[in-house]
PDB file of N, CA, C and O in Angstrom:
ATOM      1  N   GLU A1308     186.294 112.176 103.372  1.00 83.00           N
ATOM      2  CA  GLU A1308     187.197 111.131 103.804  1.00 83.00           C
ATOM      3  C   GLU A1308     188.513 111.250 103.028  1.00 83.00           C
ATOM      4  O   GLU A1308     188.536 111.575 101.853  1.00 83.00           O
ATOM      5  N   THR A1309     189.580 110.930 103.669  1.00 88.00           N
ATOM      6  CA  THR A1309     190.914 110.977 103.069  1.00 88.00           C
ATOM      7  C   THR A1309     191.147 109.759 102.190  1.00 88.00           C
ATOM      8  O   THR A1309     190.850 108.635 102.577  1.00 88.00           O
ATOM      9  N   ASP A1310     191.687 110.015 100.984  1.00 95.00           N
ATOM     10  CA  ASP A1310     191.977 108.922 100.063  1.00 95.00           C
ATOM     11  C   ASP A1310     193.437 108.494 100.112  1.00 95.00           C
ATOM     12  O   ASP A1310     193.747 107.327  99.956  1.00 95.00           O
ATOM     13  N   ILE A1311     194.341 109.468 100.293  1.00 96.00           N
ATOM     14  CA  ILE A1311     195.779 109.231 100.275  1.00 96.00           C
ATOM     15  C   ILE A1311     196.407 110.045 101.397  1.00 96.00           C
ATOM     16  O   ILE A1311     195.996 111.167 101.663  1.00 96.00           O
ATOM     17  N   ILE A1312     197.425 109.482 102.012  1.00 97.00           N
ATOM     18  CA  ILE A1312     198.177 110.204 103.041  1.00 97.00           C
ATOM     19  C   ILE A1312     199.559 110.496 102.478  1.00 97.00           C
ATOM     20  O   ILE A1312     200.243 109.595 102.003  1.00 97.00           O
ATOM     21  N   GLU A1313     199.950 111.772 102.525  1.00 97.00           N
ATOM     22  CA  GLU A1313     201.240 112.195 101.987  1.00 97.00           C
ATOM     23  C   GLU A1313     202.105 112.749 103.111  1.00 97.00           C
ATOM     24  O   GLU A1313     201.634 113.508 103.947  1.00 97.00           O
ATOM     25  N   GLY A1314     203.354 112.309 103.127  1.00 97.00           N
ATOM     26  CA  GLY A1314     204.309 112.803 104.111  1.00 97.00           C
ATOM     27  C   GLY A1314     205.490 113.436 103.414  1.00 97.00           C
ATOM     28  O   GLY A1314     206.177 112.775 102.634  1.00 97.00           O
ATOM     29  N   SER A1315     205.703 114.719 103.642  1.00 94.00           N
ATOM     30  CA  SER A1315     206.857 115.422 103.067  1.00 94.00           C
ATOM     31  C   SER A1315     207.985 115.400 104.076  1.00 94.00           C
ATOM     32  O   SER A1315     207.760 115.775 105.233  1.00 94.00           O
ATOM     33  N   TYR A1316     209.157 115.025 103.634  1.00 93.00           N
ATOM     34  CA  TYR A1316     210.338 114.822 104.481  1.00 93.00           C
ATOM     35  C   TYR A1316     210.138 113.559 105.304  1.00 93.00           C
ATOM     36  O   TYR A1316     209.031 113.227 105.698  1.00 93.00           O
ATOM     37  N   LEU A1317     211.207 112.854 105.560  1.00 94.00           N
ATOM     38  CA  LEU A1317     211.093 111.589 106.285  1.00 94.00           C
ATOM     39  C   LEU A1317     210.728 111.791 107.745  1.00 94.00           C
ATOM     40  O   LEU A1317     209.955 111.026 108.304  1.00 94.00           O
ATOM     41  N   LEU A1318     211.299 112.801 108.356  1.00 94.00           N
ATOM     42  CA  LEU A1318     210.981 113.118 109.758  1.00 94.00           C
ATOM     43  C   LEU A1318     210.514 114.553 109.863  1.00 94.00           C
ATOM     44  O   LEU A1318     211.150 115.439 109.299  1.00 94.00           O
ATOM     45  N   PRO A1319     209.464 114.774 110.552  1.00 94.00           N
ATOM     46  CA  PRO A1319     208.563 113.834 111.222  1.00 94.00           C
ATOM     47  C   PRO A1319     207.412 113.370 110.337  1.00 94.00           C
ATOM     48  O   PRO A1319     206.747 112.390 110.637  1.00 94.00           O
ATOM     49  N   TYR A1320     207.158 114.080 109.224  1.00 96.00           N
ATOM     50  CA  TYR A1320     205.922 113.863 108.468  1.00 96.00           C
ATOM     51  C   TYR A1320     205.857 112.519 107.758  1.00 96.00           C
ATOM     52  O   TYR A1320     204.784 111.909 107.683  1.00 96.00           O
ATOM     53  N   GLY A1321     206.964 112.042 107.215  1.00 96.00           N
ATOM     54  CA  GLY A1321     206.973 110.734 106.566  1.00 96.00           C
ATOM     55  C   GLY A1321     206.673 109.622 107.550  1.00 96.00           C
ATOM     56  O   GLY A1321     205.907 108.699 107.262  1.00 96.00           O
ATOM     57  N   PHE A1322     207.272 109.717 108.735  1.00 96.00           N
ATOM     58  CA  PHE A1322     207.008 108.728 109.777  1.00 96.00           C
ATOM     59  C   PHE A1322     205.547 108.772 110.205  1.00 96.00           C
ATOM     60  O   PHE A1322     204.897 107.740 110.341  1.00 96.00           O
ATOM     61  N   ALA A1323     205.002 109.980 110.386  1.00 97.00           N
ATOM     62  CA  ALA A1323     203.594 110.128 110.781  1.00 97.00           C
ATOM     63  C   ALA A1323     202.672 109.591 109.686  1.00 97.00           C
ATOM     64  O   ALA A1323     201.681 108.912 109.981  1.00 97.00           O
ATOM     65  N   ALA A1324     202.990 109.863 108.421  1.00 98.00           N
ATOM     66  CA  ALA A1324     202.178 109.364 107.313  1.00 98.00           C
ATOM     67  C   ALA A1324     202.183 107.838 107.277  1.00 98.00           C
ATOM     68  O   ALA A1324     201.144 107.206 107.058  1.00 98.00           O
ATOM     69  N   HIS A1325     203.355 107.252 107.500  1.00 97.00           N
ATOM     70  CA  HIS A1325     203.485 105.787 107.549  1.00 97.00           C
ATOM     71  C   HIS A1325     202.557 105.220 108.629  1.00 97.00           C
ATOM     72  O   HIS A1325     201.788 104.282 108.378  1.00 97.00           O
ATOM     73  N   HIS A1326     202.620 105.782 109.802  1.00 97.00           N
ATOM     74  CA  HIS A1326     201.793 105.316 110.921  1.00 97.00           C
ATOM     75  C   HIS A1326     200.302 105.470 110.607  1.00 97.00           C
ATOM     76  O   HIS A1326     199.521 104.534 110.802  1.00 97.00           O
ATOM     77  N   LEU A1327     199.909 106.631 110.116  1.00 97.00           N
ATOM     78  CA  LEU A1327     198.498 106.880 109.817  1.00 97.00           C
ATOM     79  C   LEU A1327     197.996 106.004 108.673  1.00 97.00           C
ATOM     80  O   LEU A1327     196.851 105.542 108.701  1.00 97.00           O
ATOM     81  N   GLY A1328     198.849 105.771 107.675  1.00 97.00           N
ATOM     82  CA  GLY A1328     198.458 104.895 106.572  1.00 97.00           C
ATOM     83  C   GLY A1328     198.153 103.488 107.046  1.00 97.00           C
ATOM     84  O   GLY A1328     197.178 102.867 106.611  1.00 97.00           O
ATOM     85  N   LYS A1329     198.989 102.979 107.932  1.00 96.00           N
ATOM     86  CA  LYS A1329     198.753 101.639 108.484  1.00 96.00           C
ATOM     87  C   LYS A1329     197.485 101.617 109.334  1.00 96.00           C
ATOM     88  O   LYS A1329     196.672 100.706 109.237  1.00 96.00           O
ATOM     89  N   GLU A1330     197.327 102.636 110.161  1.00 96.00           N
ATOM     90  CA  GLU A1330     196.185 102.692 111.076  1.00 96.00           C
ATOM     91  C   GLU A1330     194.854 102.811 110.328  1.00 96.00           C
ATOM     92  O   GLU A1330     193.861 102.199 110.720  1.00 96.00           O
ATOM     93  N   HIS A1331     194.834 103.594 109.255  1.00 96.00           N
ATOM     94  CA  HIS A1331     193.590 103.859 108.538  1.00 96.00           C
ATOM     95  C   HIS A1331     193.476 103.104 107.215  1.00 96.00           C
ATOM     96  O   HIS A1331     192.530 103.327 106.456  1.00 96.00           O
ATOM     97  N   LYS A1332     194.453 102.235 106.940  1.00 96.00           N
ATOM     98  CA  LYS A1332     194.448 101.417 105.721  1.00 96.00           C
ATOM     99  C   LYS A1332     194.296 102.281 104.466  1.00 96.00           C
ATOM    100  O   LYS A1332     193.435 102.046 103.622  1.00 96.00           O
ATOM    101  N   LYS A1333     195.169 103.290 104.372  1.00 97.00           N
ATOM    102  CA  LYS A1333     195.182 104.216 103.239  1.00 97.00           C
ATOM    103  C   LYS A1333     196.542 104.166 102.561  1.00 97.00           C
ATOM    104  O   LYS A1333     197.562 103.923 103.197  1.00 97.00           O
ATOM    105  N   PRO A1334     196.586 104.411 101.243  1.00 96.00           N
ATOM    106  CA  PRO A1334     197.875 104.462 100.560  1.00 96.00           C
ATOM    107  C   PRO A1334     198.705 105.649 101.037  1.00 96.00           C
ATOM    108  O   PRO A1334     198.153 106.706 101.377  1.00 96.00           O
ATOM    109  N   VAL A1335     200.018 105.461 101.053  1.00 97.00           N
ATOM    110  CA  VAL A1335     200.944 106.483 101.552  1.00 97.00           C
ATOM    111  C   VAL A1335     201.908 106.884 100.437  1.00 97.00           C
ATOM    112  O   VAL A1335     202.496 106.023  99.780  1.00 97.00           O
ATOM    113  N   VAL A1336     202.053 108.194 100.261  1.00 96.00           N
ATOM    114  CA  VAL A1336     203.013 108.757  99.327  1.00 96.00           C
ATOM    115  C   VAL A1336     204.026 109.548 100.150  1.00 96.00           C
ATOM    116  O   VAL A1336     203.652 110.374 100.981  1.00 96.00           O
ATOM    117  N   ILE A1337     205.302 109.265  99.939  1.00 94.00           N
ATOM    118  CA  ILE A1337     206.377 109.946 100.664  1.00 94.00           C
ATOM    119  C   ILE A1337     207.149 110.832  99.688  1.00 94.00           C
ATOM    120  O   ILE A1337     207.519 110.395  98.607  1.00 94.00           O
ATOM    121  N   THR A1338     207.369 112.072 100.090  1.00 93.00           N
ATOM    122  CA  THR A1338     208.233 112.999  99.374  1.00 93.00           C
ATOM    123  C   THR A1338     209.416 113.268 100.280  1.00 93.00           C
ATOM    124  O   THR A1338     209.234 113.466 101.487  1.00 93.00           O
ATOM    125  N   HIS A1339     210.626 113.279  99.737  1.00 91.00           N
ATOM    126  CA  HIS A1339     211.791 113.456 100.602  1.00 91.00           C
ATOM    127  C   HIS A1339     212.675 114.589 100.108  1.00 91.00           C
ATOM    128  O   HIS A1339     212.548 115.053  98.978  1.00 91.00           O
ATOM    129  N   ALA A1340     213.560 115.012 100.964  1.00 87.00           N
ATOM    130  CA  ALA A1340     214.591 115.988 100.609  1.00 87.00           C
ATOM    131  C   ALA A1340     215.916 115.248 100.472  1.00 87.00           C
ATOM    132  O   ALA A1340     216.058 114.115 100.949  1.00 87.00           O
ATOM    133  N   GLY A1341     216.886 115.866  99.843  1.00 84.00           N
ATOM    134  CA  GLY A1341     218.201 115.240  99.701  1.00 84.00           C
ATOM    135  C   GLY A1341     218.840 114.939 101.031  1.00 84.00           C
ATOM    136  O   GLY A1341     219.440 113.876 101.228  1.00 84.00           O
ATOM    137  N   SER A1342     218.692 115.843 101.992  1.00 85.00           N
ATOM    138  CA  SER A1342     219.297 115.624 103.309  1.00 85.00           C
ATOM    139  C   SER A1342     218.645 114.467 104.048  1.00 85.00           C
ATOM    140  O   SER A1342     219.274 113.826 104.879  1.00 85.00           O
ATOM    141  N   ASP A1343     217.375 114.182 103.740  1.00 87.00           N
ATOM    142  CA  ASP A1343     216.727 113.010 104.344  1.00 87.00           C
ATOM    143  C   ASP A1343     217.499 111.747 103.982  1.00 87.00           C
ATOM    144  O   ASP A1343     217.691 110.858 104.799  1.00 87.00           O
ATOM    145  N   MET A1344     217.906 111.672 102.733  1.00 84.00           N
ATOM    146  CA  MET A1344     218.551 110.467 102.236  1.00 84.00           C
ATOM    147  C   MET A1344     220.030 110.396 102.598  1.00 84.00           C
ATOM    148  O   MET A1344     220.573 109.319 102.775  1.00 84.00           O
ATOM    149  N   THR A1345     220.690 111.522 102.681  1.00 83.00           N
ATOM    150  CA  THR A1345     222.132 111.492 102.949  1.00 83.00           C
ATOM    151  C   THR A1345     222.460 111.583 104.433  1.00 83.00           C
ATOM    152  O   THR A1345     223.466 111.047 104.864  1.00 83.00           O
ATOM    153  N   ARG A1346     221.616 112.227 105.205  1.00 87.00           N
ATOM    154  CA  ARG A1346     221.939 112.444 106.615  1.00 87.00           C
ATOM    155  C   ARG A1346     221.061 111.608 107.539  1.00 87.00           C
ATOM    156  O   ARG A1346     221.556 110.849 108.355  1.00 87.00           O
ATOM    157  N   LEU A1347     219.760 111.715 107.393  1.00 89.00           N
ATOM    158  CA  LEU A1347     218.855 111.043 108.327  1.00 89.00           C
ATOM    159  C   LEU A1347     218.758 109.540 108.107  1.00 89.00           C
ATOM    160  O   LEU A1347     218.764 108.768 109.057  1.00 89.00           O
ATOM    161  N   LEU A1348     218.630 109.116 106.857  1.00 87.00           N
ATOM    162  CA  LEU A1348     218.405 107.697 106.583  1.00 87.00           C
ATOM    163  C   LEU A1348     219.517 106.816 107.126  1.00 87.00           C
ATOM    164  O   LEU A1348     219.274 105.721 107.593  1.00 87.00           O
ATOM    165  N   TYR A1349     220.726 107.283 107.095  1.00 87.00           N
ATOM    166  CA  TYR A1349     221.850 106.458 107.551  1.00 87.00           C
ATOM    167  C   TYR A1349     222.278 106.762 108.975  1.00 87.00           C
ATOM    168  O   TYR A1349     223.294 106.277 109.441  1.00 87.00           O
ATOM    169  N   SER A1350     221.473 107.526 109.696  1.00 92.00           N
ATOM    170  CA  SER A1350     221.725 107.797 111.109  1.00 92.00           C
ATOM    171  C   SER A1350     221.529 106.511 111.911  1.00 92.00           C
ATOM    172  O   SER A1350     220.592 105.748 111.663  1.00 92.00           O
ATOM    173  N   ASN A1351     222.385 106.281 112.872  1.00 92.00           N
ATOM    174  CA  ASN A1351     222.241 105.100 113.741  1.00 92.00           C
ATOM    175  C   ASN A1351     220.897 105.094 114.464  1.00 92.00           C
ATOM    176  O   ASN A1351     220.346 104.041 114.742  1.00 92.00           O
ATOM    177  N   HIS A1352     220.376 106.267 114.759  1.00 93.00           N
ATOM    178  CA  HIS A1352     219.128 106.373 115.522  1.00 93.00           C
ATOM    179  C   HIS A1352     217.887 106.106 114.678  1.00 93.00           C
ATOM    180  O   HIS A1352     216.894 105.599 115.180  1.00 93.00           O
ATOM    181  N   TYR A1353     217.931 106.452 113.388  1.00 93.00           N
ATOM    182  CA  TYR A1353     216.723 106.426 112.570  1.00 93.00           C
ATOM    183  C   TYR A1353     216.722 105.413 111.436  1.00 93.00           C
ATOM    184  O   TYR A1353     215.685 105.195 110.815  1.00 93.00           O
ATOM    185  N   HIS A1354     217.825 104.795 111.130  1.00 91.00           N
ATOM    186  CA  HIS A1354     217.945 103.968 109.926  1.00 91.00           C
ATOM    187  C   HIS A1354     216.863 102.894 109.820  1.00 91.00           C
ATOM    188  O   HIS A1354     216.180 102.800 108.800  1.00 91.00           O
ATOM    189  N   SER A1355     216.669 102.103 110.823  1.00 93.00           N
ATOM    190  CA  SER A1355     215.729 100.980 110.691  1.00 93.00           C
ATOM    191  C   SER A1355     214.293 101.450 110.505  1.00 93.00           C
ATOM    192  O   SER A1355     213.559 100.899 109.680  1.00 93.00           O
ATOM    193  N   VAL A1356     213.878 102.454 111.229  1.00 94.00           N
ATOM    194  CA  VAL A1356     212.491 102.917 111.099  1.00 94.00           C
ATOM    195  C   VAL A1356     212.272 103.649 109.782  1.00 94.00           C
ATOM    196  O   VAL A1356     211.241 103.468 109.134  1.00 94.00           O
ATOM    197  N   LEU A1357     213.227 104.454 109.332  1.00 93.00           N
ATOM    198  CA  LEU A1357     213.053 105.175 108.073  1.00 93.00           C
ATOM    199  C   LEU A1357     213.118 104.238 106.876  1.00 93.00           C
ATOM    200  O   LEU A1357     212.411 104.431 105.884  1.00 93.00           O
ATOM    201  N   LYS A1358     213.917 103.219 106.971  1.00 91.00           N
ATOM    202  CA  LYS A1358     213.961 102.203 105.915  1.00 91.00           C
ATOM    203  C   LYS A1358     212.585 101.540 105.792  1.00 91.00           C
ATOM    204  O   LYS A1358     212.068 101.342 104.697  1.00 91.00           O
ATOM    205  N   ARG A1359     211.980 101.231 106.925  1.00 93.00           N
ATOM    206  CA  ARG A1359     210.639 100.635 106.941  1.00 93.00           C
ATOM    207  C   ARG A1359     209.605 101.581 106.322  1.00 93.00           C
ATOM    208  O   ARG A1359     208.715 101.157 105.584  1.00 93.00           O
ATOM    209  N   VAL A1360     209.704 102.874 106.652  1.00 95.00           N
ATOM    210  CA  VAL A1360     208.797 103.881 106.091  1.00 95.00           C
ATOM    211  C   VAL A1360     208.900 103.885 104.570  1.00 95.00           C
ATOM    212  O   VAL A1360     207.890 103.866 103.867  1.00 95.00           O
ATOM    213  N   LEU A1361     210.118 103.890 104.048  1.00 93.00           N
ATOM    214  CA  LEU A1361     210.317 103.935 102.597  1.00 93.00           C
ATOM    215  C   LEU A1361     209.865 102.654 101.906  1.00 93.00           C
ATOM    216  O   LEU A1361     209.210 102.699 100.870  1.00 93.00           O
ATOM    217  N   ILE A1362     210.212 101.526 102.466  1.00 92.00           N
ATOM    218  CA  ILE A1362     209.853 100.246 101.848  1.00 92.00           C
ATOM    219  C   ILE A1362     208.339 100.047 101.824  1.00 92.00           C
ATOM    220  O   ILE A1362     207.792  99.516 100.858  1.00 92.00           O
ATOM    221  N   SER A1363     207.646 100.513 102.835  1.00 93.00           N
ATOM    222  CA  SER A1363     206.199 100.299 102.904  1.00 93.00           C
ATOM    223  C   SER A1363     205.387 101.345 102.148  1.00 93.00           C
ATOM    224  O   SER A1363     204.183 101.167 101.967  1.00 93.00           O
ATOM    225  N   ALA A1364     206.025 102.434 101.699  1.00 94.00           N
ATOM    226  CA  ALA A1364     205.292 103.474 100.980  1.00 94.00           C
ATOM    227  C   ALA A1364     204.714 102.934  99.678  1.00 94.00           C
ATOM    228  O   ALA A1364     205.334 102.112  99.007  1.00 94.00           O
ATOM    229  N   ASP A1365     203.542 103.410  99.331  1.00 93.00           N
ATOM    230  CA  ASP A1365     202.931 103.007  98.064  1.00 93.00           C
ATOM    231  C   ASP A1365     203.610 103.706  96.892  1.00 93.00           C
ATOM    232  O   ASP A1365     203.728 103.138  95.816  1.00 93.00           O
ATOM    233  N   LYS A1366     204.047 104.925  97.095  1.00 92.00           N
ATOM    234  CA  LYS A1366     204.815 105.670  96.096  1.00 92.00           C
ATOM    235  C   LYS A1366     205.785 106.596  96.824  1.00 92.00           C
ATOM    236  O   LYS A1366     205.505 107.059  97.930  1.00 92.00           O
ATOM    237  N   ILE A1367     206.915 106.865  96.173  1.00 92.00           N
ATOM    238  CA  ILE A1367     207.892 107.818  96.684  1.00 92.00           C
ATOM    239  C   ILE A1367     208.154 108.828  95.583  1.00 92.00           C
ATOM    240  O   ILE A1367     208.463 108.453  94.452  1.00 92.00           O
ATOM    241  N   ILE A1368     208.005 110.094  95.913  1.00 91.00           N
ATOM    242  CA  ILE A1368     208.311 111.162  94.962  1.00 91.00           C
ATOM    243  C   ILE A1368     209.741 111.606  95.243  1.00 91.00           C
ATOM    244  O   ILE A1368     210.065 112.010  96.356  1.00 91.00           O
ATOM    245  N   THR A1369     210.571 111.508  94.222  1.00 89.00           N
ATOM    246  CA  THR A1369     211.981 111.812  94.380  1.00 89.00           C
ATOM    247  C   THR A1369     212.439 112.752  93.272  1.00 89.00           C
ATOM    248  O   THR A1369     211.703 112.997  92.316  1.00 89.00           O
ATOM    249  N   PHE A1370     213.624 113.276  93.393  1.00 85.00           N
ATOM    250  CA  PHE A1370     214.172 114.168  92.370  1.00 85.00           C
ATOM    251  C   PHE A1370     214.690 113.335  91.197  1.00 85.00           C
ATOM    252  O   PHE A1370     214.825 112.108  91.311  1.00 85.00           O
ATOM    253  N   PRO A1371     214.969 113.970  90.045  1.00 80.00           N
ATOM    254  CA  PRO A1371     215.268 113.223  88.820  1.00 80.00           C
ATOM    255  C   PRO A1371     216.292 112.091  88.949  1.00 80.00           C
ATOM    256  O   PRO A1371     216.093 111.021  88.389  1.00 80.00           O
ATOM    257  N   HIS A1372     217.364 112.302  89.669  1.00 80.00           N
ATOM    258  CA  HIS A1372     218.373 111.244  89.783  1.00 80.00           C
ATOM    259  C   HIS A1372     218.322 110.552  91.155  1.00 80.00           C
ATOM    260  O   HIS A1372     219.237 109.821  91.506  1.00 80.00           O
ATOM    261  N   GLY A1373     217.241 110.767  91.881  1.00 81.00           N
ATOM    262  CA  GLY A1373     217.111 110.191  93.222  1.00 81.00           C
ATOM    263  C   GLY A1373     216.863 108.701  93.244  1.00 81.00           C
ATOM    264  O   GLY A1373     217.044 108.059  94.270  1.00 81.00           O
ATOM    265  N   GLN A1374     216.470 108.141  92.113  1.00 81.00           N
ATOM    266  CA  GLN A1374     216.153 106.715  92.096  1.00 81.00           C
ATOM    267  C   GLN A1374     217.325 105.853  92.534  1.00 81.00           C
ATOM    268  O   GLN A1374     217.127 104.827  93.165  1.00 81.00           O
ATOM    269  N   ARG A1375     218.539 106.281  92.218  1.00 82.00           N
ATOM    270  CA  ARG A1375     219.713 105.476  92.589  1.00 82.00           C
ATOM    271  C   ARG A1375     219.859 105.344  94.110  1.00 82.00           C
ATOM    272  O   ARG A1375     220.435 104.385  94.597  1.00 82.00           O
ATOM    273  N   LEU A1376     219.305 106.295  94.862  1.00 82.00           N
ATOM    274  CA  LEU A1376     219.380 106.235  96.324  1.00 82.00           C
ATOM    275  C   LEU A1376     218.560 105.085  96.894  1.00 82.00           C
ATOM    276  O   LEU A1376     218.814 104.621  97.992  1.00 82.00           O
ATOM    277  N   PHE A1377     217.574 104.638  96.124  1.00 81.00           N
ATOM    278  CA  PHE A1377     216.664 103.602  96.613  1.00 81.00           C
ATOM    279  C   PHE A1377     217.046 102.195  96.164  1.00 81.00           C
ATOM    280  O   PHE A1377     216.478 101.221  96.628  1.00 81.00           O
ATOM    281  N   LEU A1378     217.973 102.089  95.257  1.00 80.00           N
ATOM    282  CA  LEU A1378     218.385 100.776  94.756  1.00 80.00           C
ATOM    283  C   LEU A1378     218.829  99.809  95.851  1.00 80.00           C
ATOM    284  O   LEU A1378     218.454  98.637  95.823  1.00 80.00           O
ATOM    285  N   PRO A1379     219.608 100.261  96.861  1.00 82.00           N
ATOM    286  CA  PRO A1379     220.035  99.314  97.905  1.00 82.00           C
ATOM    287  C   PRO A1379     218.880  98.718  98.714  1.00 82.00           C
ATOM    288  O   PRO A1379     219.028  97.675  99.331  1.00 82.00           O
ATOM    289  N   PHE A1380     217.716  99.362  98.661  1.00 81.00           N
ATOM    290  CA  PHE A1380     216.576  98.873  99.436  1.00 81.00           C
ATOM    291  C   PHE A1380     215.580  98.087  98.583  1.00 81.00           C
ATOM    292  O   PHE A1380     214.587  97.587  99.095  1.00 81.00           O
ATOM    293  N   GLY A1381     215.820  98.006  97.283  1.00 82.00           N
ATOM    294  CA  GLY A1381     214.922  97.272  96.399  1.00 82.00           C
ATOM    295  C   GLY A1381     213.590  97.971  96.182  1.00 82.00           C
ATOM    296  O   GLY A1381     212.610  97.343  95.820  1.00 82.00           O
ATOM    297  N   ILE A1382     213.548  99.274  96.371  1.00 82.00           N
ATOM    298  CA  ILE A1382     212.305 100.027  96.238  1.00 82.00           C
ATOM    299  C   ILE A1382     212.078 100.363  94.772  1.00 82.00           C
ATOM    300  O   ILE A1382     212.951 100.901  94.110  1.00 82.00           O
ATOM    301  N   LYS A1383     210.864 100.068  94.279  1.00 72.00           N
ATOM    302  CA  LYS A1383     210.545 100.303  92.879  1.00 72.00           C
ATOM    303  C   LYS A1383     209.361 101.251  92.690  1.00 72.00           C
ATOM    304  O   LYS A1383     209.013 101.584  91.574  1.00 72.00           O
ATOM    305  N   SER A1384     208.713 101.667  93.757  1.00 71.00           N
ATOM    306  CA  SER A1384     207.505 102.484  93.660  1.00 71.00           C
ATOM    307  C   SER A1384     207.839 103.972  93.665  1.00 71.00           C
ATOM    308  O   SER A1384     207.432 104.717  94.523  1.00 71.00           O
ATOM    309  N   LEU A1385     208.611 104.399  92.659  1.00 72.00           N
ATOM    310  CA  LEU A1385     209.079 105.780  92.599  1.00 72.00           C
ATOM    311  C   LEU A1385     208.367 106.576  91.534  1.00 72.00           C
ATOM    312  O   LEU A1385     207.978 106.054  90.503  1.00 72.00           O
ATOM    313  N   LEU A1386     208.213 107.861  91.790  1.00 62.00           N
ATOM    314  CA  LEU A1386     207.664 108.795  90.801  1.00 62.00           C
ATOM    315  C   LEU A1386     208.698 109.865  90.544  1.00 62.00           C
ATOM    316  O   LEU A1386     209.433 110.251  91.392  1.00 62.00           O
TER     317      LEU A1386
END
């Protein structure tokens, strides 16, 4: 049985991990790339859903100075 669901990159895997975590009641860990945060997250098409993915994640794995990218969303579950 799966204990944790991990999604690398926000699209498509982070979104799929978010969905599967909710469906199977499992913790979700999201890993992102820099372009996810600078290009995709602020896209008119994806902003609301990707923001939801990040806020609902149990943990987010980010690069050393990536924490500042999450401050506007109030996200504190960073590694």
